[in-house]
PDB file of C-alpha atoms and ligand atoms in Angstrom:
ATOM      1  CA  MET A  15      -4.588  33.802  50.871  1.00  0.00           C
ATOM      2  CA  THR A  16      -3.614  34.953  54.354  1.00  0.00           C
ATOM      3  CA  ASP A  17      -0.024  34.307  54.567  1.00  0.00           C
ATOM      4  CA  ILE A  18       1.390  35.636  51.438  1.00  0.00           C
ATOM      5  CA  PRO A  19       3.279  38.807  52.036  1.00  0.00           C
ATOM      6  CA  PRO A  20       2.303  42.115  50.210  1.00  0.00           C
ATOM      7  CA  SER A  21       3.109  42.081  46.517  1.00  0.00           C
ATOM      8  CA  THR A  22       5.934  43.470  44.645  1.00  0.00           C
ATOM      9  CA  PRO A  23       5.306  45.878  41.786  1.00  0.00           C
ATOM     10  CA  VAL A  24       5.571  44.375  38.117  1.00  0.00           C
ATOM     11  CA  PRO A  25       8.800  45.490  36.308  1.00  0.00           C
ATOM     12  CA  SER A  26       7.399  47.778  33.812  1.00  0.00           C
ATOM     13  CA  GLY A  27      10.839  48.381  31.850  1.00  0.00           C
ATOM     14  CA  GLY A  28      10.278  52.112  32.401  1.00  0.00           C
ATOM     15  CA  SER A  29       7.411  54.474  30.665  1.00  0.00           C
ATOM     16  CA  SER A  30       9.425  54.999  27.779  1.00  0.00           C
ATOM     17  CA  GLN A  31       9.174  51.382  26.954  1.00  0.00           C
ATOM     18  CA  PRO A  32       5.775  50.022  26.199  1.00  0.00           C
ATOM     19  CA  ASP A  33       5.141  46.599  27.705  1.00  0.00           C
ATOM     20  CA  ALA A  34       4.817  44.471  24.699  1.00  0.00           C
ATOM     21  CA  ARG A  35       4.258  41.205  26.715  1.00  0.00           C
ATOM     22  CA  ARG A  36       1.081  42.988  28.260  1.00  0.00           C
ATOM     23  CA  ALA A  37      -0.143  43.780  25.015  1.00  0.00           C
ATOM     24  CA  GLU A  38       0.306  40.365  23.730  1.00  0.00           C
ATOM     25  CA  LEU A  39      -1.628  39.107  26.727  1.00  0.00           C
ATOM     26  CA  ALA A  40      -4.377  41.350  26.378  1.00  0.00           C
ATOM     27  CA  GLU A  41      -4.890  40.365  22.602  1.00  0.00           C
ATOM     28  CA  ASN A  42      -4.871  36.784  23.495  1.00  0.00           C
ATOM     29  CA  LEU A  43      -7.137  37.138  26.499  1.00  0.00           C
ATOM     30  CA  THR A  44      -9.659  39.132  24.288  1.00  0.00           C
ATOM     31  CA  ALA A  45      -9.705  36.542  21.631  1.00  0.00           C
ATOM     32  CA  VAL A  46      -9.931  33.575  24.138  1.00  0.00           C
ATOM     33  CA  ARG A  47     -12.929  35.538  25.961  1.00  0.00           C
ATOM     34  CA  GLN A  48     -14.771  35.861  22.359  1.00  0.00           C
ATOM     35  CA  ARG A  49     -14.162  32.182  21.835  1.00  0.00           C
ATOM     36  CA  ILE A  50     -15.737  31.359  25.248  1.00  0.00           C
ATOM     37  CA  ALA A  51     -18.632  33.816  24.513  1.00  0.00           C
ATOM     38  CA  ASP A  52     -19.204  32.479  21.136  1.00  0.00           C
ATOM     39  CA  ALA A  53     -19.154  28.733  22.584  1.00  0.00           C
ATOM     40  CA  VAL A  54     -21.579  29.881  25.259  1.00  0.00           C
ATOM     41  CA  THR A  55     -24.135  31.296  22.577  1.00  0.00           C
ATOM     42  CA  ALA A  56     -23.609  28.191  20.495  1.00  0.00           C
ATOM     43  CA  SER A  57     -24.470  25.836  23.207  1.00  0.00           C
ATOM     44  CA  GLY A  58     -27.381  27.714  24.554  1.00  0.00           C
ATOM     45  CA  THR A  59     -26.304  27.687  28.046  1.00  0.00           C
ATOM     46  CA  HIS A  60     -26.828  30.594  30.222  1.00  0.00           C
ATOM     47  CA  GLN A  61     -24.129  30.441  32.683  1.00  0.00           C
ATOM     48  CA  ALA A  62     -20.601  31.634  31.342  1.00  0.00           C
ATOM     49  CA  PRO A  63     -17.870  29.162  32.642  1.00  0.00           C
ATOM     50  CA  GLU A  64     -14.921  30.440  34.693  1.00  0.00           C
ATOM     51  CA  LEU A  65     -11.723  31.152  32.742  1.00  0.00           C
ATOM     52  CA  ILE A  66      -8.614  29.675  34.773  1.00  0.00           C
ATOM     53  CA  VAL A  67      -5.478  31.122  32.830  1.00  0.00           C
ATOM     54  CA  VAL A  68      -2.921  28.270  33.122  1.00  0.00           C
ATOM     55  CA  THR A  69       0.444  30.123  33.982  1.00  0.00           C
ATOM     56  CA  LYS A  70       2.564  26.983  34.262  1.00  0.00           C
ATOM     57  CA  TYR A  71       6.254  27.654  32.801  1.00  0.00           C
ATOM     58  CA  PHE A  72       5.586  31.400  32.588  1.00  0.00           C
ATOM     59  CA  PRO A  73       6.954  33.757  35.268  1.00  0.00           C
ATOM     60  CA  ALA A  74       5.291  35.468  37.937  1.00  0.00           C
ATOM     61  CA  ALA A  75       5.577  38.608  36.033  1.00  0.00           C
ATOM     62  CA  ASP A  76       2.978  37.354  33.582  1.00  0.00           C
ATOM     63  CA  VAL A  77       0.553  36.567  36.485  1.00  0.00           C
ATOM     64  CA  GLN A  78       0.971  40.154  37.615  1.00  0.00           C
ATOM     65  CA  ARG A  79       0.208  41.323  34.128  1.00  0.00           C
ATOM     66  CA  LEU A  80      -2.762  39.013  33.727  1.00  0.00           C
ATOM     67  CA  TYR A  81      -4.148  40.390  37.085  1.00  0.00           C
ATOM     68  CA  ASP A  82      -3.768  43.855  35.817  1.00  0.00           C
ATOM     69  CA  LEU A  83      -5.996  42.820  32.664  1.00  0.00           C
ATOM     70  CA  GLY A  84      -8.595  41.692  35.082  1.00  0.00           C
ATOM     71  CA  VAL A  85      -7.686  37.773  35.478  1.00  0.00           C
ATOM     72  CA  ARG A  86      -8.509  36.534  38.972  1.00  0.00           C
ATOM     73  CA  GLU A  87      -8.106  32.846  38.534  1.00  0.00           C
ATOM     74  CA  VAL A  88      -4.797  31.131  37.629  1.00  0.00           C
ATOM     75  CA  GLY A  89      -3.763  27.559  37.143  1.00  0.00           C
ATOM     76  CA  GLU A  90      -0.496  25.713  38.192  1.00  0.00           C
ATOM     77  CA  ASN A  91       0.464  22.149  37.783  1.00  0.00           C
ATOM     78  CA  LYS A  92       3.774  21.847  39.824  1.00  0.00           C
ATOM     79  CA  ASP A  93       4.014  22.622  43.454  1.00  0.00           C
ATOM     80  CA  GLN A  94       7.469  23.711  43.378  1.00  0.00           C
ATOM     81  CA  GLU A  95       6.873  26.069  40.533  1.00  0.00           C
ATOM     82  CA  ALA A  96       3.535  27.110  41.871  1.00  0.00           C
ATOM     83  CA  SER A  97       4.541  28.022  45.428  1.00  0.00           C
ATOM     84  CA  ALA A  98       7.573  30.104  44.450  1.00  0.00           C
ATOM     85  CA  LYS A  99       5.329  32.087  41.962  1.00  0.00           C
ATOM     86  CA  ALA A 100       2.391  32.607  44.494  1.00  0.00           C
ATOM     87  CA  LEU A 101       5.207  34.007  46.873  1.00  0.00           C
ATOM     88  CA  GLU A 102       6.640  36.303  44.386  1.00  0.00           C
ATOM     89  CA  VAL A 103       3.174  37.618  43.164  1.00  0.00           C
ATOM     90  CA  GLY A 104       2.110  38.122  46.520  1.00  0.00           C
ATOM     91  CA  SER A 105      -1.148  38.633  48.045  1.00  0.00           C
ATOM     92  CA  ARG A 106      -3.509  40.437  45.400  1.00  0.00           C
ATOM     93  CA  GLU A 107      -6.981  41.125  46.050  1.00  0.00           C
ATOM     94  CA  GLY A 108      -9.309  38.356  44.747  1.00  0.00           C
ATOM     95  CA  LEU A 109      -6.545  36.438  42.931  1.00  0.00           C
ATOM     96  CA  ARG A 110      -7.041  32.701  43.390  1.00  0.00           C
ATOM     97  CA  TRP A 111      -4.544  29.855  42.650  1.00  0.00           C
ATOM     98  CA  HIS A 112      -5.696  26.480  41.105  1.00  0.00           C
ATOM     99  CA  PHE A 113      -3.661  23.438  41.390  1.00  0.00           C
ATOM    100  CA  ILE A 114      -4.443  21.327  38.298  1.00  0.00           C
ATOM    101  CA  GLY A 115      -1.500  18.813  37.991  1.00  0.00           C
ATOM    102  CA  GLN A 116      -0.603  15.330  39.192  1.00  0.00           C
ATOM    103  CA  LEU A 117      -0.112  15.808  43.167  1.00  0.00           C
ATOM    104  CA  GLN A 118       2.125  13.837  45.352  1.00  0.00           C
ATOM    105  CA  SER A 119       0.715  13.338  48.841  1.00  0.00           C
ATOM    106  CA  ASN A 120       3.946  14.887  50.363  1.00  0.00           C
ATOM    107  CA  LYS A 121       3.297  18.099  48.621  1.00  0.00           C
ATOM    108  CA  ALA A 122      -0.254  18.398  50.245  1.00  0.00           C
ATOM    109  CA  LYS A 123       1.038  20.588  52.851  1.00  0.00           C
ATOM    110  CA  SER A 124       2.764  23.258  50.778  1.00  0.00           C
ATOM    111  CA  VAL A 125      -0.320  23.354  48.223  1.00  0.00           C
ATOM    112  CA  LEU A 126      -2.513  24.279  51.290  1.00  0.00           C
ATOM    113  CA  ARG A 127      -0.491  27.353  51.782  1.00  0.00           C
ATOM    114  CA  TYR A 128      -1.284  28.928  48.421  1.00  0.00           C
ATOM    115  CA  ALA A 129      -4.024  26.913  46.550  1.00  0.00           C
ATOM    116  CA  ASP A 130      -7.609  27.774  46.692  1.00  0.00           C
ATOM    117  CA  ALA A 131      -8.678  24.747  44.698  1.00  0.00           C
ATOM    118  CA  VAL A 132      -7.044  21.524  43.764  1.00  0.00           C
ATOM    119  CA  HIS A 133      -8.481  20.052  40.433  1.00  0.00           C
ATOM    120  CA  SER A 134      -6.714  16.667  40.610  1.00  0.00           C
ATOM    121  CA  VAL A 135      -8.133  14.746  43.578  1.00  0.00           C
ATOM    122  CA  ASP A 136      -7.793  11.240  42.403  1.00  0.00           C
ATOM    123  CA  ARG A 137      -7.057   8.918  45.258  1.00  0.00           C
ATOM    124  CA  THR A 138      -7.630   8.333  48.922  1.00  0.00           C
ATOM    125  CA  SER A 139      -4.121   8.377  50.042  1.00  0.00           C
ATOM    126  CA  LEU A 140      -3.603  12.030  48.414  1.00  0.00           C
ATOM    127  CA  LEU A 141      -7.062  13.048  50.013  1.00  0.00           C
ATOM    128  CA  LYS A 142      -5.912  12.012  53.402  1.00  0.00           C
ATOM    129  CA  SER A 143      -2.823  14.004  53.418  1.00  0.00           C
ATOM    130  CA  LEU A 144      -4.763  16.998  52.070  1.00  0.00           C
ATOM    131  CA  ILE A 145      -7.407  16.698  55.043  1.00  0.00           C
ATOM    132  CA  LYS A 146      -4.405  16.341  57.443  1.00  0.00           C
ATOM    133  CA  ALA A 147      -2.860  19.538  56.025  1.00  0.00           C
ATOM    134  CA  ALA A 148      -5.997  21.348  55.806  1.00  0.00           C
ATOM    135  CA  THR A 149      -6.711  20.641  59.489  1.00  0.00           C
ATOM    136  CA  ARG A 150      -3.168  21.660  60.588  1.00  0.00           C
ATOM    137  CA  ALA A 151      -3.476  24.925  58.574  1.00  0.00           C
ATOM    138  CA  ARG A 152      -6.719  25.750  60.410  1.00  0.00           C
ATOM    139  CA  GLN A 153      -5.187  24.901  63.722  1.00  0.00           C
ATOM    140  CA  GLU A 154      -2.397  27.180  63.072  1.00  0.00           C
ATOM    141  CA  GLY A 155      -4.733  30.044  61.809  1.00  0.00           C
ATOM    142  CA  ALA A 156      -2.812  30.079  58.579  1.00  0.00           C
ATOM    143  CA  ARG A 157      -6.012  29.343  56.545  1.00  0.00           C
ATOM    144  CA  SER A 158      -9.333  30.351  56.842  1.00  0.00           C
ATOM    145  CA  THR A 159     -11.259  29.255  53.669  1.00  0.00           C
ATOM    146  CA  ASP A 160     -12.047  25.700  52.664  1.00  0.00           C
ATOM    147  CA  LEU A 161      -9.834  24.031  49.963  1.00  0.00           C
ATOM    148  CA  GLU A 162     -12.003  23.536  46.875  1.00  0.00           C
ATOM    149  CA  CYS A 163     -11.760  19.997  45.695  1.00  0.00           C
ATOM    150  CA  PHE A 164     -12.373  18.663  42.200  1.00  0.00           C
ATOM    151  CA  ILE A 165     -12.338  14.830  41.694  1.00  0.00           C
ATOM    152  CA  GLN A 166     -10.253  14.152  38.464  1.00  0.00           C
ATOM    153  CA  VAL A 167     -11.728  11.595  36.418  1.00  0.00           C
ATOM    154  CA  ASP A 168      -9.844   9.289  33.926  1.00  0.00           C
ATOM    155  CA  LEU A 169     -12.286   9.319  30.887  1.00  0.00           C
ATOM    156  CA  ARG A 170     -10.107   6.764  28.889  1.00  0.00           C
ATOM    157  CA  GLN A 171     -12.064   3.505  28.089  1.00  0.00           C
ATOM    158  CA  PRO A 172     -11.126   1.085  29.675  1.00  0.00           C
ATOM    159  CA  VAL A 173      -9.268   2.996  32.407  1.00  0.00           C
ATOM    160  CA  PRO A 174      -5.509   1.886  32.140  1.00  0.00           C
ATOM    161  CA  ALA A 175      -3.615   0.952  35.239  1.00  0.00           C
ATOM    162  CA  ASP A 176      -1.175   3.522  34.925  1.00  0.00           C
ATOM    163  CA  GLY A 177      -2.862   5.905  37.473  1.00  0.00           C
ATOM    164  CA  ARG A 178      -2.093   9.073  35.448  1.00  0.00           C
ATOM    165  CA  GLY A 179      -5.272  10.220  34.315  1.00  0.00           C
ATOM    166  CA  GLY A 180      -7.346  10.442  37.419  1.00  0.00           C
ATOM    167  CA  ALA A 181      -9.791   8.438  39.495  1.00  0.00           C
ATOM    168  CA  ASP A 182     -11.608   5.493  37.790  1.00  0.00           C
ATOM    169  CA  PRO A 183     -15.292   6.606  37.689  1.00  0.00           C
ATOM    170  CA  GLY A 184     -16.222   3.733  40.048  1.00  0.00           C
ATOM    171  CA  GLN A 185     -14.208   5.544  42.790  1.00  0.00           C
ATOM    172  CA  ILE A 186     -16.075   9.003  42.582  1.00  0.00           C
ATOM    173  CA  PRO A 187     -18.649   8.104  45.459  1.00  0.00           C
ATOM    174  CA  ALA A 188     -16.035   7.275  47.941  1.00  0.00           C
ATOM    175  CA  LEU A 189     -13.959  10.081  47.236  1.00  0.00           C
ATOM    176  CA  ALA A 190     -17.008  12.605  47.362  1.00  0.00           C
ATOM    177  CA  GLU A 191     -17.840  11.145  50.614  1.00  0.00           C
ATOM    178  CA  MET A 192     -14.487  11.392  52.031  1.00  0.00           C
ATOM    179  CA  ILE A 193     -14.373  15.133  50.995  1.00  0.00           C
ATOM    180  CA  THR A 194     -17.605  16.095  52.170  1.00  0.00           C
ATOM    181  CA  ALA A 195     -17.039  14.705  55.757  1.00  0.00           C
ATOM    182  CA  ALA A 196     -14.030  16.304  55.969  1.00  0.00           C
ATOM    183  CA  GLU A 197     -13.348  19.708  57.861  1.00  0.00           C
ATOM    184  CA  GLY A 198     -11.552  22.220  55.743  1.00  0.00           C
ATOM    185  CA  LEU A 199     -12.216  20.824  52.231  1.00  0.00           C
ATOM    186  CA  ARG A 200     -15.304  21.624  49.927  1.00  0.00           C
ATOM    187  CA  LEU A 201     -16.606  19.263  47.295  1.00  0.00           C
ATOM    188  CA  ALA A 202     -16.421  21.436  44.162  1.00  0.00           C
ATOM    189  CA  GLY A 203     -17.490  18.792  41.621  1.00  0.00           C
ATOM    190  CA  LEU A 204     -15.510  16.688  38.950  1.00  0.00           C
ATOM    191  CA  MET A 205     -12.335  17.491  36.545  1.00  0.00           C
ATOM    192  CA  ALA A 206     -10.999  15.506  33.585  1.00  0.00           C
ATOM    193  CA  VAL A 207      -8.800  15.843  30.457  1.00  0.00           C
ATOM    194  CA  ALA A 208     -10.027  14.766  27.003  1.00  0.00           C
ATOM    195  CA  PRO A 209      -8.224  11.434  26.232  1.00  0.00           C
ATOM    196  CA  LEU A 210      -5.729  11.899  23.309  1.00  0.00           C
ATOM    197  CA  ASP A 211      -7.131   8.900  21.191  1.00  0.00           C
ATOM    198  CA  GLU A 212     -10.750  10.016  20.675  1.00  0.00           C
ATOM    199  CA  PRO A 213     -12.703  13.354  19.719  1.00  0.00           C
ATOM    200  CA  ALA A 214     -13.291  15.685  23.109  1.00  0.00           C
ATOM    201  CA  GLY A 215     -17.082  15.867  22.756  1.00  0.00           C
ATOM    202  CA  PRO A 216     -18.031  12.140  23.724  1.00  0.00           C
ATOM    203  CA  ALA A 217     -15.464  12.007  26.396  1.00  0.00           C
ATOM    204  CA  PHE A 218     -16.869  15.365  27.816  1.00  0.00           C
ATOM    205  CA  GLU A 219     -20.392  13.852  27.291  1.00  0.00           C
ATOM    206  CA  ARG A 220     -19.297  10.997  29.671  1.00  0.00           C
ATOM    207  CA  LEU A 221     -18.032  13.506  32.129  1.00  0.00           C
ATOM    208  CA  ALA A 222     -21.505  15.386  32.153  1.00  0.00           C
ATOM    209  CA  ALA A 223     -23.200  12.137  32.920  1.00  0.00           C
ATOM    210  CA  LEU A 224     -20.934  11.500  35.726  1.00  0.00           C
ATOM    211  CA  SER A 225     -21.421  14.707  37.089  1.00  0.00           C
ATOM    212  CA  GLN A 226     -25.233  14.307  37.097  1.00  0.00           C
ATOM    213  CA  GLN A 227     -24.728  11.205  39.073  1.00  0.00           C
ATOM    214  CA  LEU A 228     -22.550  12.990  41.638  1.00  0.00           C
ATOM    215  CA  ARG A 229     -24.991  15.674  41.904  1.00  0.00           C
ATOM    216  CA  SER A 230     -27.831  13.477  42.812  1.00  0.00           C
ATOM    217  CA  GLN A 231     -25.773  12.587  45.722  1.00  0.00           C
ATOM    218  CA  HIS A 232     -24.126  15.853  46.414  1.00  0.00           C
ATOM    219  CA  PRO A 233     -26.258  18.654  44.907  1.00  0.00           C
ATOM    220  CA  GLU A 234     -23.684  21.410  45.809  1.00  0.00           C
ATOM    221  CA  ALA A 235     -20.862  19.527  43.768  1.00  0.00           C
ATOM    222  CA  THR A 236     -21.861  21.500  40.521  1.00  0.00           C
ATOM    223  CA  GLY A 237     -18.477  22.147  39.133  1.00  0.00           C
ATOM    224  CA  ILE A 238     -17.155  20.702  35.930  1.00  0.00           C
ATOM    225  CA  SER A 239     -13.644  21.529  35.154  1.00  0.00           C
ATOM    226  CA  ALA A 240     -12.872  20.542  31.825  1.00  0.00           C
ATOM    227  CA  GLY A 241     -11.484  22.204  28.380  1.00  0.00           C
ATOM    228  CA  MET A 242      -8.070  23.431  27.459  1.00  0.00           C
ATOM    229  CA  SER A 243      -6.953  25.703  24.579  1.00  0.00           C
ATOM    230  CA  GLN A 244      -7.736  22.832  21.939  1.00  0.00           C
ATOM    231  CA  ASP A 245     -10.940  21.578  23.088  1.00  0.00           C
ATOM    232  CA  LEU A 246     -12.921  24.710  25.149  1.00  0.00           C
ATOM    233  CA  GLU A 247     -15.616  24.664  22.706  1.00  0.00           C
ATOM    234  CA  ALA A 248     -16.518  20.757  23.271  1.00  0.00           C
ATOM    235  CA  ALA A 249     -16.056  21.474  27.084  1.00  0.00           C
ATOM    236  CA  VAL A 250     -18.666  24.293  26.960  1.00  0.00           C
ATOM    237  CA  ALA A 251     -21.028  22.344  24.760  1.00  0.00           C
ATOM    238  CA  HIS A 252     -21.093  19.704  27.550  1.00  0.00           C
ATOM    239  CA  GLY A 253     -21.664  21.993  30.619  1.00  0.00           C
ATOM    240  CA  ALA A 254     -18.040  22.770  31.661  1.00  0.00           C
ATOM    241  CA  THR A 255     -18.139  25.376  34.570  1.00  0.00           C
ATOM    242  CA  HIS A 256     -14.261  25.857  34.660  1.00  0.00           C
ATOM    243  CA  LEU A 257     -12.027  26.162  31.544  1.00  0.00           C
ATOM    244  CA  ARG A 258      -8.356  25.733  31.807  1.00  0.00           C
ATOM    245  CA  ILE A 259      -6.606  27.528  29.280  1.00  0.00           C
ATOM    246  CA  GLY A 260      -2.943  27.853  28.913  1.00  0.00           C
ATOM    247  CA  ARG A 261      -1.179  28.273  25.730  1.00  0.00           C
ATOM    248  CA  ASP A 262      -3.930  30.275  23.841  1.00  0.00           C
ATOM    249  CA  VAL A 263      -3.452  33.008  26.473  1.00  0.00           C
ATOM    250  CA  LEU A 264       0.263  32.781  27.256  1.00  0.00           C
ATOM    251  CA  GLY A 265       1.570  31.347  24.037  1.00  0.00           C
ATOM    252  CA  ALA A 266       3.590  28.359  23.347  1.00  0.00           C
ATOM    253  CA  ARG A 267       5.440  27.017  26.476  1.00  0.00           C
ATOM    254  CA  PRO A 268       8.931  27.538  27.040  1.00  0.00           C
ATOM    255  CA  SER A 269      10.810  24.280  27.756  1.00  0.00           C
ATOM    256  CA  PRO A 270      10.375  23.256  31.514  1.00  0.00           C
ATOM    257  CA  ARG A 271      13.152  24.545  33.763  1.00  0.00           C
TER     258      ARG A 271
HETATM  259  C1  PLP B 343      -1.271  22.573  30.959  1.00  0.00           C
HETATM  260  C2  PLP B 343      -2.789  22.071  31.366  1.00  0.00           C
HETATM  261  C3  PLP B 343      -3.817  22.946  30.672  1.00  0.00           C
HETATM  262  C4  PLP B 343      -3.952  24.015  29.826  1.00  0.00           C
HETATM  263  O1  PLP B 343      -3.487  23.363  28.500  1.00  0.00           O
HETATM  264  P1  PLP B 343      -3.305  24.270  27.346  1.00  0.00           P
HETATM  265  O2  PLP B 343      -3.241  23.436  26.131  1.00  0.00           O
HETATM  266  O3  PLP B 343      -1.963  25.053  27.396  1.00  0.00           O
HETATM  267  O4  PLP B 343      -4.348  25.147  27.202  1.00  0.00           O
HETATM  268  C5  PLP B 343      -5.115  22.384  31.314  1.00  0.00           C
HETATM  269  N1  PLP B 343      -5.046  21.473  32.106  1.00  0.00           N
HETATM  270  C6  PLP B 343      -4.304  20.685  32.738  1.00  0.00           C
HETATM  271  C7  PLP B 343      -4.244  19.655  33.552  1.00  0.00           C
HETATM  272  C8  PLP B 343      -2.996  21.046  32.369  1.00  0.00           C
HETATM  273  O5  PLP B 343      -1.800  20.337  32.668  1.00  0.00           O
END
């Protein structure tokens, strides 16, 4: 990102004190990468999905440790926390921030300052705000790259009216048209969270079918953001291109601040 100041060094605790947290993260990362590799082998796909490490609730120092361990994609779900963390971590070559949580339209401008991708585009009102913010950021020279947009789809059947789990699948075409027509946004694909009340496999199978439909109109929109710590194998089996893994890398989340 262009408007984030240079990074501050990781507090190391001094050379006499080994960084136990770094060792823990390294071990967890190795285990998760092995699970992904095994899932890729089992599914017979050739393309390994991208691992997005979800760092929500964990401090900027953990993002810096993960960066030092080779992680380049991190995910956050709250704008206030993410913007502060991105600022604290500073600009690091190749580091990319994915916004994966429910997003209020009035946060669009802030998210455009640090996020490379938004996985939670679920309604036209939010999209209008993202387009406006992207246009302004370009005019001000604050941003040179397109914002990657994943349309979040609600996989619950039938889709309840609570508006919490993403767009109704029927809205995908209209949202996709809006994204592709906009300057400064790029249609990356679809995102979903497996519903709680059914196995993840069949849900991700429906997501794969929706992705195929989307690609028949927008061949470039190849992304499928699916799979968390507990269901990454099912996601890989159904063609996930982006996995969002939090607790199995970072550990149990501290209570929200
Ligand atoms: C927190 C979160 C994740 C990561 O979940 P884990 O169970 O910690 O792996 C993935 N996707 C979304 C949308 C999240 O909010």
